[in-house]
Coordinates of C-alpha atoms in Angstrom, one line a residue:
X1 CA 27.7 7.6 -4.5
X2 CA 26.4 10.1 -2.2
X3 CA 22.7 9.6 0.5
X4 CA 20.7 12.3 -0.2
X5 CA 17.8 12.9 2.0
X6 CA 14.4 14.3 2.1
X7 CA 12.4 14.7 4.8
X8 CA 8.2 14.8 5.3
X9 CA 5.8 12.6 2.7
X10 CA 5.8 15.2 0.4
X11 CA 8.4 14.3 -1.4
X12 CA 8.6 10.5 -1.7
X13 CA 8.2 10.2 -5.5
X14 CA 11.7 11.5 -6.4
X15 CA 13.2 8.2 -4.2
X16 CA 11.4 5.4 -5.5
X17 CA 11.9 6.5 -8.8
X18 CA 15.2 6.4 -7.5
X19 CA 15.3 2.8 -6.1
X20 CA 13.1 1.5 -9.0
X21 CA 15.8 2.1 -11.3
X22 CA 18.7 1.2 -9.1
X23 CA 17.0 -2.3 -8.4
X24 CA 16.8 -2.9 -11.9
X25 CA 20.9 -2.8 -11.9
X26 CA 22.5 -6.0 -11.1
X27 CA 25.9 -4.2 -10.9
X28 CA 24.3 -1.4 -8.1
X29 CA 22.0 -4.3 -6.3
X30 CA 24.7 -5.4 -3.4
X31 CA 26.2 -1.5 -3.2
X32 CA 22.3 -0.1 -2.6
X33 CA 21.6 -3.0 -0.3
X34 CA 24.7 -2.3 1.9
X35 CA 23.8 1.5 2.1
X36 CA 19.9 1.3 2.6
X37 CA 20.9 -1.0 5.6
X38 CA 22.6 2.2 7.4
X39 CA 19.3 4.5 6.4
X40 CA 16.3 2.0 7.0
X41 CA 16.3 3.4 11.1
X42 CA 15.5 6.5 9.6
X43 CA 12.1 5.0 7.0
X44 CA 10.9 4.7 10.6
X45 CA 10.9 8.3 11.2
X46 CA 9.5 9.0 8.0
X47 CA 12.3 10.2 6.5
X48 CA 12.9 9.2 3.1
X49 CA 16.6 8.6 1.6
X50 CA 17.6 7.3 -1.5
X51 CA 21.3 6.7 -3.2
X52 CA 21.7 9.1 -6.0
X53 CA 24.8 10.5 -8.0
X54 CA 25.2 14.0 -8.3
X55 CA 24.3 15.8 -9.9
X56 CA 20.9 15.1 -8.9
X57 CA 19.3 16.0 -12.7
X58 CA 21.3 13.2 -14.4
X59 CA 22.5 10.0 -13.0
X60 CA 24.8 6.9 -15.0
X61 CA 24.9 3.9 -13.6
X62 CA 27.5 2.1 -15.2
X63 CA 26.6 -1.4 -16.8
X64 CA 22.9 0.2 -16.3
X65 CA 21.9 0.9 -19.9
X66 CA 23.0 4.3 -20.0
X67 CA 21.7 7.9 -18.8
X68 CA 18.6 7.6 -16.2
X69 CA 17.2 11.1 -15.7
X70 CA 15.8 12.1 -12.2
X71 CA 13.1 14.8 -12.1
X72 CA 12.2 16.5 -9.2
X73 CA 8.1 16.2 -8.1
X74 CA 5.7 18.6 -10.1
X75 CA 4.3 21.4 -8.1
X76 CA 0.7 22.1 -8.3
X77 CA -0.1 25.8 -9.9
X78 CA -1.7 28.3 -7.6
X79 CA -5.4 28.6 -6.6
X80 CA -5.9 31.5 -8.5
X81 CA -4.9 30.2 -11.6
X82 CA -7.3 27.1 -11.2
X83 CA -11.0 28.5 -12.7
X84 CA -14.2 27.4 -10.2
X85 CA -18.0 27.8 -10.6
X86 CA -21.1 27.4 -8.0
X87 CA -21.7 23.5 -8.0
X88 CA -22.7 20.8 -6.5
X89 CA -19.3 18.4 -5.2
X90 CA -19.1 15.1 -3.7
X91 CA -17.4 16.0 0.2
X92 CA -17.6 12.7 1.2
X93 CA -18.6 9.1 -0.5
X94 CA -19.1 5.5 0.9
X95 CA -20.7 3.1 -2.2
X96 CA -23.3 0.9 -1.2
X97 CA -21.8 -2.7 -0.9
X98 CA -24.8 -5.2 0.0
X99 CA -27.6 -5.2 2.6
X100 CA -26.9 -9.1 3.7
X101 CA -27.8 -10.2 6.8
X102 CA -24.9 -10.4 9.6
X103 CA -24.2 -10.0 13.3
X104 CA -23.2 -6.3 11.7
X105 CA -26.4 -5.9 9.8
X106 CA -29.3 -7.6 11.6
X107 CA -31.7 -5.1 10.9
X108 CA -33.8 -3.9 13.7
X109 CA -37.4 -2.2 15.1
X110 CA -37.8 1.7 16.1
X111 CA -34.0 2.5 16.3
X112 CA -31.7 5.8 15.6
X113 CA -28.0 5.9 14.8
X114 CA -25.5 8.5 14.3
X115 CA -23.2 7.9 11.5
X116 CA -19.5 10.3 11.7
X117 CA -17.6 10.9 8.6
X118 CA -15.0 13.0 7.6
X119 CA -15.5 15.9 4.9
X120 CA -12.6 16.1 1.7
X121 CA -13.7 19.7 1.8
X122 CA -15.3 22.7 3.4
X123 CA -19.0 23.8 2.9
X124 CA -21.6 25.4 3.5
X125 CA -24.7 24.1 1.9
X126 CA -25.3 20.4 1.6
X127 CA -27.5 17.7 0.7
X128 CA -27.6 13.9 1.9
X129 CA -27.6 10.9 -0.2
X130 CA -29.2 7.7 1.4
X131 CA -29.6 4.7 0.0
X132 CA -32.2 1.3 0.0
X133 CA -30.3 -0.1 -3.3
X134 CA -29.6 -3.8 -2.6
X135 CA -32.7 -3.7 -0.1
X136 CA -35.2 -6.3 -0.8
X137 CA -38.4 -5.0 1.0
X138 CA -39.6 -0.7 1.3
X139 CA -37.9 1.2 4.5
X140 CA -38.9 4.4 5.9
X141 CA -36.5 6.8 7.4
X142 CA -38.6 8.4 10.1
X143 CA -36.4 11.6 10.7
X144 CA -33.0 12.5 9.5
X145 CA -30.6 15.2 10.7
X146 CA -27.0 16.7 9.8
X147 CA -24.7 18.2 12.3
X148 CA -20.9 19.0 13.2
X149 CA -19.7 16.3 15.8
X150 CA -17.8 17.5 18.3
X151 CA -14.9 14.6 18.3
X152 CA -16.2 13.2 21.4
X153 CA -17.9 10.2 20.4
X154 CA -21.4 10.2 19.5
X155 CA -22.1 13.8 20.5
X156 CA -22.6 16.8 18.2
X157 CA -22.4 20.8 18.3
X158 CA -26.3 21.9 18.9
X159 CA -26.0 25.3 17.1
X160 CA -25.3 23.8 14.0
X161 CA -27.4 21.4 13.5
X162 CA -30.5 20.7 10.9
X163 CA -33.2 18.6 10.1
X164 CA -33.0 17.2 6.6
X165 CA -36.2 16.7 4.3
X166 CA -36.7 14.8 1.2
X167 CA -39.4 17.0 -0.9
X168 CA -40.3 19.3 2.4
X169 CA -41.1 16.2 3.4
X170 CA -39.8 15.1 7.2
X171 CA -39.9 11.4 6.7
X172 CA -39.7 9.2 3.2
X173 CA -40.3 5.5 2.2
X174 CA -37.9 3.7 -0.4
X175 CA -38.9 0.8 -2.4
X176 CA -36.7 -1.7 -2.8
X177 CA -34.0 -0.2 -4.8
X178 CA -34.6 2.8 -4.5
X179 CA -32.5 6.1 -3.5
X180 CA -32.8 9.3 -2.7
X181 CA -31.0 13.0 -2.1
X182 CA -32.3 15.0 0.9
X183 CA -33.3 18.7 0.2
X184 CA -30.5 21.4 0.6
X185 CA -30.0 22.7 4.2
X186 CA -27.1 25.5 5.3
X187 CA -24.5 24.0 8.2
X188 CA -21.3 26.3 7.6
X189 CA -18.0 23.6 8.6
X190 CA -14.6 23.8 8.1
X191 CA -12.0 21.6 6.3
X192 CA -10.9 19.2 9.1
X193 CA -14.4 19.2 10.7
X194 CA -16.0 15.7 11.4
X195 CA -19.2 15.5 10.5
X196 CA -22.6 13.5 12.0
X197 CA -26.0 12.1 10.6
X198 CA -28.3 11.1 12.6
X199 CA -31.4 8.5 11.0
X200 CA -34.3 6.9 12.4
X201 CA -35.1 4.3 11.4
X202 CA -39.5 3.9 11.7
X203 CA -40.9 0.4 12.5
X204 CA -39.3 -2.8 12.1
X205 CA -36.3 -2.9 9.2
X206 CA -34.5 -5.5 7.6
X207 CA -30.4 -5.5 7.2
X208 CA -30.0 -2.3 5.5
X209 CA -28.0 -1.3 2.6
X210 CA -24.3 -0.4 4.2
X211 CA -21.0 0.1 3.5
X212 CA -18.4 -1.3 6.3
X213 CA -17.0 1.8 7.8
X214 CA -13.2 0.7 8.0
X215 CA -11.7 2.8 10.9
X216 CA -14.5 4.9 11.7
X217 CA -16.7 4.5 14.6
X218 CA -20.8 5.1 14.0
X219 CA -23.3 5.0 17.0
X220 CA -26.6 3.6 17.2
X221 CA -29.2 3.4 19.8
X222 CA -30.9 0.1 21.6
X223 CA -33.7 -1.3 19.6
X224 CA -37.0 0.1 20.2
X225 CA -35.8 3.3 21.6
X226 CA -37.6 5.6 19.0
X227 CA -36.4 8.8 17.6
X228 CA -33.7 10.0 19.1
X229 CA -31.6 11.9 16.2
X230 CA -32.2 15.3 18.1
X231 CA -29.9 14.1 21.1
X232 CA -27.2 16.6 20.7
X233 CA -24.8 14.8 23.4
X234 CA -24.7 11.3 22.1
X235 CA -25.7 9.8 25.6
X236 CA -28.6 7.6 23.5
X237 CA -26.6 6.3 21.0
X238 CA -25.0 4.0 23.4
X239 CA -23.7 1.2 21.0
X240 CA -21.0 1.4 18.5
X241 CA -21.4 -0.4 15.2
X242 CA -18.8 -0.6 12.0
X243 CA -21.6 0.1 9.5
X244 CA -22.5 3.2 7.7
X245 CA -26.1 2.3 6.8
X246 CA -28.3 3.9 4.2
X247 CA -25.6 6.8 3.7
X248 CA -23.9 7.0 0.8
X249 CA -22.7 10.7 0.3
X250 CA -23.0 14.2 1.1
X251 CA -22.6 16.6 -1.4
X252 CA -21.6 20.3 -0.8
X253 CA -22.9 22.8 -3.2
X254 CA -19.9 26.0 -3.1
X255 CA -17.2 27.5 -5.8
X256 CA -15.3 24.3 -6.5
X257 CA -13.0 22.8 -9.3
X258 CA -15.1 19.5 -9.1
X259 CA -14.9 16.3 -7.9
X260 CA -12.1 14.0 -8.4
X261 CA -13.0 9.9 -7.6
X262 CA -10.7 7.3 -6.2
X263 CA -12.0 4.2 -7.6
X264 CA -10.8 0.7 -6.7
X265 CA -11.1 -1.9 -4.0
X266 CA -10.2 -2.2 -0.1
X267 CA -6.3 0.0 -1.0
X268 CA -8.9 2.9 -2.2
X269 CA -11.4 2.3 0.4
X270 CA -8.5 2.5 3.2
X271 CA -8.1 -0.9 5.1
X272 CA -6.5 -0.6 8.0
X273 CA -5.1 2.8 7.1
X274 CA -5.9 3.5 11.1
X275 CA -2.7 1.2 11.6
X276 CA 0.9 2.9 12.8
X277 CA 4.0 2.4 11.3
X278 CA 5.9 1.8 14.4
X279 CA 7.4 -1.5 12.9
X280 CA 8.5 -2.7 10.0
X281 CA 7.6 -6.3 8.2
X282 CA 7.6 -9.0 9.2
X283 CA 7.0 -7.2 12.8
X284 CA 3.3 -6.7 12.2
X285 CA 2.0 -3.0 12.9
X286 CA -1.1 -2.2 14.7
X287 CA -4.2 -0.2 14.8
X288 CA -3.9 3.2 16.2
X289 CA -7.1 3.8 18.2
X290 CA -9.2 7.1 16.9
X291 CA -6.9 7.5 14.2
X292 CA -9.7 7.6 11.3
X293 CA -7.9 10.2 9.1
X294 CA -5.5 8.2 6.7
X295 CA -7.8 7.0 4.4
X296 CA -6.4 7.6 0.5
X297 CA -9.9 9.8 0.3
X298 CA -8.4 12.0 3.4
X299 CA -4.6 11.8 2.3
X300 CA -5.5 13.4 -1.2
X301 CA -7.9 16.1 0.1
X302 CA -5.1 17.3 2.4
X303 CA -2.7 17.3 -0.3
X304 CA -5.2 19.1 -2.9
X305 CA -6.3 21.8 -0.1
X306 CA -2.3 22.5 0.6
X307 CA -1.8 22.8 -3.1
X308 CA -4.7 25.5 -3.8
X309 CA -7.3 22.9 -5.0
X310 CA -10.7 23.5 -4.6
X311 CA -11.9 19.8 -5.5
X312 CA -14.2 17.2 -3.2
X313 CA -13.0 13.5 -3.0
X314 CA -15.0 11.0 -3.6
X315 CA -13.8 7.4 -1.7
X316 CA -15.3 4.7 -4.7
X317 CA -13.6 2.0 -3.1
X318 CA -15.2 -1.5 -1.9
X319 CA -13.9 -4.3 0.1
X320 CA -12.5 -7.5 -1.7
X321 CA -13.8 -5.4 -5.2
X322 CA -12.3 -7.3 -8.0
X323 CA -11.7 -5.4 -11.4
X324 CA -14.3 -7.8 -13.7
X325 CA -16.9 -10.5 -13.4
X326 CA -14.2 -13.1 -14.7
X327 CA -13.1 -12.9 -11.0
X328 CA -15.9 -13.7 -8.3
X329 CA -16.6 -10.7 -5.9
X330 CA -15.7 -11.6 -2.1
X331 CA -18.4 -12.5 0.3
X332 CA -20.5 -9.3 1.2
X333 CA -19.7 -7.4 -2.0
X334 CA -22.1 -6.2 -4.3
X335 CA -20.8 -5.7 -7.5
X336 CA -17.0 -5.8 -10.1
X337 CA -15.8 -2.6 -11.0
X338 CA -17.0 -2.2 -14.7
X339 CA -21.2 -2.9 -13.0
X340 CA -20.2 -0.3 -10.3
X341 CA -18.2 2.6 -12.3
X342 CA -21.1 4.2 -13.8
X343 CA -23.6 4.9 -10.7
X344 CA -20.8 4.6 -8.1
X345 CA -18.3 7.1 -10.4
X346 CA -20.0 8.9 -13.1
X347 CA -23.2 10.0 -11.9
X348 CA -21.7 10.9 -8.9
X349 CA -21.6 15.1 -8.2
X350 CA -19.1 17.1 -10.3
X351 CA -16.8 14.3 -11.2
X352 CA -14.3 15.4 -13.7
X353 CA -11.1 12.8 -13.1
X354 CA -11.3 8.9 -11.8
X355 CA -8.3 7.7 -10.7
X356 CA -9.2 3.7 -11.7
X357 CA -7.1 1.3 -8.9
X358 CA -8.3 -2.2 -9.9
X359 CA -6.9 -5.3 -10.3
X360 CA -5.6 -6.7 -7.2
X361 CA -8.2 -8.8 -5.8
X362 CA -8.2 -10.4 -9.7
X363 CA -4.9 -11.3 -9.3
X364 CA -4.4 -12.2 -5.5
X365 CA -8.0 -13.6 -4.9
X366 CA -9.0 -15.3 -8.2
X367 CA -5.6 -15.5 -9.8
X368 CA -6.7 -14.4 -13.2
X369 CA -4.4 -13.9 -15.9
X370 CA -3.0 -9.8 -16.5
X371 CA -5.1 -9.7 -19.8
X372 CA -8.3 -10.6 -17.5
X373 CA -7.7 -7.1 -15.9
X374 CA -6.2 -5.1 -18.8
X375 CA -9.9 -6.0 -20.5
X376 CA -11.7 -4.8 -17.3
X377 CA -9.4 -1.6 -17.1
X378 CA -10.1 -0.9 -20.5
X379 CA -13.9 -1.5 -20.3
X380 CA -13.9 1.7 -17.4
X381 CA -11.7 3.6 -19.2
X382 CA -14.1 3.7 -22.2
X383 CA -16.7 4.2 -19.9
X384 CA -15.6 7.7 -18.5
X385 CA -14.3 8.6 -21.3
X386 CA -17.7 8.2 -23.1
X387 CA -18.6 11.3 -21.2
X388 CA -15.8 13.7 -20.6
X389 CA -14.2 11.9 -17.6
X390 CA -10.5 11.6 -17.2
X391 CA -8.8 9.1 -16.2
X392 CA -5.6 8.1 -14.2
X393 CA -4.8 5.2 -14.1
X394 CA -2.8 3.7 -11.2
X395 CA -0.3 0.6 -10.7
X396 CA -0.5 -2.1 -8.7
X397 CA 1.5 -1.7 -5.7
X398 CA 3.5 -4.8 -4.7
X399 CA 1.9 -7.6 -2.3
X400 CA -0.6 -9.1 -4.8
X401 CA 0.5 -12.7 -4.7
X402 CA -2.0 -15.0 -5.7
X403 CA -2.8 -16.9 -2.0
X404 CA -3.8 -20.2 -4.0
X405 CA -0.2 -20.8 -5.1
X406 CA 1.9 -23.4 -3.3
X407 CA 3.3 -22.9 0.4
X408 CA 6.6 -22.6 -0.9
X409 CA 6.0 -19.6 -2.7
X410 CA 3.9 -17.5 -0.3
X411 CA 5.2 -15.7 2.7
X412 CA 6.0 -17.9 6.0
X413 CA 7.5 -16.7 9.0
X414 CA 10.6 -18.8 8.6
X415 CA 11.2 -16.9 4.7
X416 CA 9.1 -13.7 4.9
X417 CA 10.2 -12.9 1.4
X418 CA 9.0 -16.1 -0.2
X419 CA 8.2 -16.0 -3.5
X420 CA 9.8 -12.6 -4.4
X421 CA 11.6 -11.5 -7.8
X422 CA 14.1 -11.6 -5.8
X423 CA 16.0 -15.0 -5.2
X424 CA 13.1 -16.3 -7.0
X425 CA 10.9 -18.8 -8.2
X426 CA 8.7 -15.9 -8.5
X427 CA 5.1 -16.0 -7.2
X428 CA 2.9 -16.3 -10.2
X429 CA 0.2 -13.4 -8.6
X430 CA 3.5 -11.2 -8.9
X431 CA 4.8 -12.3 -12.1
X432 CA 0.7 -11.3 -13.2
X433 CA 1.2 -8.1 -11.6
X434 CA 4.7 -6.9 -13.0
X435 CA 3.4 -7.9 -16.7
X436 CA -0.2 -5.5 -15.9
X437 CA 1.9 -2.6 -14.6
X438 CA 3.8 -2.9 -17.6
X439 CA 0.5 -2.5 -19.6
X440 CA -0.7 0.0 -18.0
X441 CA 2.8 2.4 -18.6
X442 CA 2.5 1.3 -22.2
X443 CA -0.7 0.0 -23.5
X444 CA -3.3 1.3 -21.2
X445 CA -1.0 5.1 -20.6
X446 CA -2.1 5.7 -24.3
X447 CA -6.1 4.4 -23.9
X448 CA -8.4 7.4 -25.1
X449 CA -9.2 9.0 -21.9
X450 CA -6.2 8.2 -20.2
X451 CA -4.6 11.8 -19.3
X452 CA -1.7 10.2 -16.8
X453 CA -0.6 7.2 -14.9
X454 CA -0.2 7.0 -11.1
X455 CA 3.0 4.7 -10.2
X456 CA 1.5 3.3 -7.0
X457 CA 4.1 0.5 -7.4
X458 CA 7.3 2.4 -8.0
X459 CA 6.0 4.7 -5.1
X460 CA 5.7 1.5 -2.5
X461 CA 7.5 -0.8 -3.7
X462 CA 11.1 -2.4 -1.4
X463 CA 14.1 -2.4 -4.3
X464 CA 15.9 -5.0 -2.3
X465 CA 12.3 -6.9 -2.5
X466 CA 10.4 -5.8 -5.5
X467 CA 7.2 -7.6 -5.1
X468 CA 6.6 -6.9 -1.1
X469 CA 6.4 -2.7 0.3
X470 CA 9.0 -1.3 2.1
X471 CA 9.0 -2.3 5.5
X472 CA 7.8 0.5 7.3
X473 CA 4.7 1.2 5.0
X474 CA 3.0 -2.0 6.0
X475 CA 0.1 -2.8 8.3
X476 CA -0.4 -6.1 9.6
X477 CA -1.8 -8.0 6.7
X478 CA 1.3 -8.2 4.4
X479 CA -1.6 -7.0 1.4
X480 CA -3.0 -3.3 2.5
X481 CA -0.6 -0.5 3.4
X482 CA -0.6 1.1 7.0
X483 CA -1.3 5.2 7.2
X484 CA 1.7 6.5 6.6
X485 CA 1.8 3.8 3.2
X486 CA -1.4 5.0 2.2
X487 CA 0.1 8.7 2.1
X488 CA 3.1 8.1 0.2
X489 CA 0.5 6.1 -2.2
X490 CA -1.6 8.9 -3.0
X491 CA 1.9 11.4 -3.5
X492 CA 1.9 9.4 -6.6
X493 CA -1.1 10.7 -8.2
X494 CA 0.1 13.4 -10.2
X495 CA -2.0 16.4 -9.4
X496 CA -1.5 18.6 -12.1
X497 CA -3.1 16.0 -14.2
X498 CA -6.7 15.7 -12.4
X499 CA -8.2 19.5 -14.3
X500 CA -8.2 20.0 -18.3
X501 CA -5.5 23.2 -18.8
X502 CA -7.8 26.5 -18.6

């Protein structure tokens, strides 16, 4: 056996494919866990190193069941080969989770805030989505402006930046449930380019609609200080909050592929995906200050963009989001995955693949049975396929234990890997898990509509401990993975599989 090396997060997929398969060997177990000992210094340094036989095309594990093939990762085809039209693609997406009242979301009287966001792709026409949907009373949106930000803060580039109107219109009112798109205006950014809208807020408001901006910071101003959306250096908007209120998407109008949708819960929506990777579990990682550009959204626009893509990202993920309604939605979150795929998903701009990432709140939270979320998976599946949609569907990573299981077979810090395959007893949120991953490589890989299958677990998962990540991917939660986890996550999602051949 020989350690064969590859550096940068480009090329994970080829190793855990590796490790999956030499885990499954009894006869190979004690061999890999000797030599991943000597290499797990360098997982820190993100370089990625598996055991493999050479040649590297075909490897035989002896008492293994035979010949195991290993395929090198799929490059993307060039840009030139990819066919684009003028249309209207999602840049960047937050869904609308609930407009309850919290110390977060009090609601307010004459106020402005500036919300930053990062683009999945350059542009240079736009138009604003905002959004009163779980509101219970009318709002009005006094003024409204996009910009560039500058990355300092609050404050935003003057020369490029625009006053948005809804139907030449400089203010609007939405009724309770209601939304609305803002006319086109013209800002010219670049890919990498943070950008900033700015709303006031007329009158007294109750908690608005929001979505909780994760590792982002947004801005807002004290109550009662009026309009203040035309302040290009920030100095008003003197209070941070963790909401994106009202905003819901901008949409960049350019010759693009499409738009491609990550769908799922908080692992889609990037939870702590501003945390390092400096340790590795049980040594709990922490968050990185002004890192805000590892979400799965961010990690797959960079990828697409280096590949030749022309294709927007839309982030469909929501906080504890489970897959169906026989699991009950987590405090603050609006709706399951089947109520939420068609406006969140399929009437969103340009959409032409959803990768569907659902399950693990079911399984962790509620503890449902697998064929709870094979039901639910199926149930979005049929719905994107009903209109030309394709789907990916992806794994569950490992780390989806249910948390209402006994003491002795959850996590402690005196056994860390309680509850894993391996010694065993098995947690039962795992045993769900492994027996919904198969499903979905079998059953649900062959589900009309289903053009490919992202193997988030084999790309995550610790051989040595199949149902926990491997050490230096986690945050500090032992659930969600940290940044450089949720970039090896999205390597997974096979790109060549998100456009219909020419």
């Amino acid at each position: 056996m020989k350690v064969v090396c590859f550096s940068g997060l480009g090329e994970p997929l080829l190793c855990r494919v590796c490790y999956a398969q030499l885990h499954s060997c009894m006869n190979f177990r004690f061999l890999f866990l000797e030599s991943f000992v000597k290499v797990s210094t360098l997982l820190r340094s993100h370089v990625v190193c598996c055991l493999l036989a050479i040649p590297l095309s075909v490897m035989t594990l002896s008492g293994c069941g035979g010949v195991v093939s290993v395929k090198p990762p799929v490059t993307s085809p060039p840009a030139s080969s990819i066919p684009s039209s003028p249309q209207w693609v999602v840049a960047w997406g937050a869904s609308p989770e609930n407009a309850l009242p919290a110390a977060e979301n009090p609601g307010g009287d004459e106020q402005s805030f500036r919300f930053l966001l990062l683009p999945t792709i350059d542009g240079t026409q736009e138009r604003v989505h905002f959004s009163n949907l779980f509101g219970l009373t009318p709002i009005t949106i006094g003024a409204a402006r996009l910009a560039v930000a500058t990355g300092s803060g609050a404050a935003i580039d003057p020369t490029r930046d625009t006053p948005l109107t809804f139907a030449g219109a400089s203010s609007i009112t939405l009724a309770a449930g209601q939304e609305v798109v803002s006319d086109p205006v013209n800002i010219t950014y670049a890919f990498g380019e943070t950008m900033a809208v700015s709303v006031y807020m007329k009158g007294a408001f109750p908690p608005l609609t929001q979505h909780d901006s994760q590792v982002t910071t947004n801005y807002e101003s004290v109550s009662q200080a009026g309009n203040t959306t035309t302040d290009a250096s920030g100095a008003s908007f003197s209070q941070a909050v963790t909401e994106w209120y009202l905003l819901t998407g901008i949409d960049t109008y350019g010759s693009y592929q499409g738009t491609v949708a990550l769908f799922g819960s908080s692992s889609i929506d990037g939870h702590e995906s501003n945390y390092g990777d400096t340790n590795s579990y049980p040594v709990l990682n922490v968050a990185i200050p002004g890192q805000d550009n590892d979400r799965p959204a961010d990690w797959l626009a960079r990828q697409l963009m280096s590949a030749g893509y022309r294709l927007g990202v839309l982030n469909a993920g929501e906080l504890g989001d489970p897959a169906g309604e026989d699991a009950s939605t987590a405090a603050g979150t609006g709706l399951a995955g089947i109520d939420r795929m068609k406006h969140d998903v399929l009437q969103q701009a340009g959409v032409k693949t959803v990768v569907i990432y659902f399950g693990g709140i079911d399984l962790r939270e509620d503890c449902v049975p697998a064929t709870n979320v094979e039901a639910s998976l199926s149930n979005m599946v049929s719905q994107a396929q009903a209109v030309g949609v394709r789907v990916i569907l992806a794994t569950l990573p490992p780390a989806e234990y249910c948390t209402t299981s006994s003491a002795d077979l959850l996590p402690s810090a005196a056994n860390p890997y309680q509850g894993d395959l391996y010694p065993g007893p098995e947690n039962p949120g795992s045993t769900q898990r492994r027996t919904l991953n198969d499903w979905i490589r079998t059953t649900g890989a062959l589900l009309p509509g289903v053009v490919a299958i992202a193997d988030f677990d084999n790309a995550l998962l610790y051989p040595v401990h199949p149902d926990f990540m491997m050490p230096s991917f986690y945050s500090s939660d032992n659930f969600h993975p940290n940044g450089v986890g949720y970039g090896v996550q999205s390597s997974a999602i096979p790109l060549t599989s998100l456009l219909a051949p020419r």
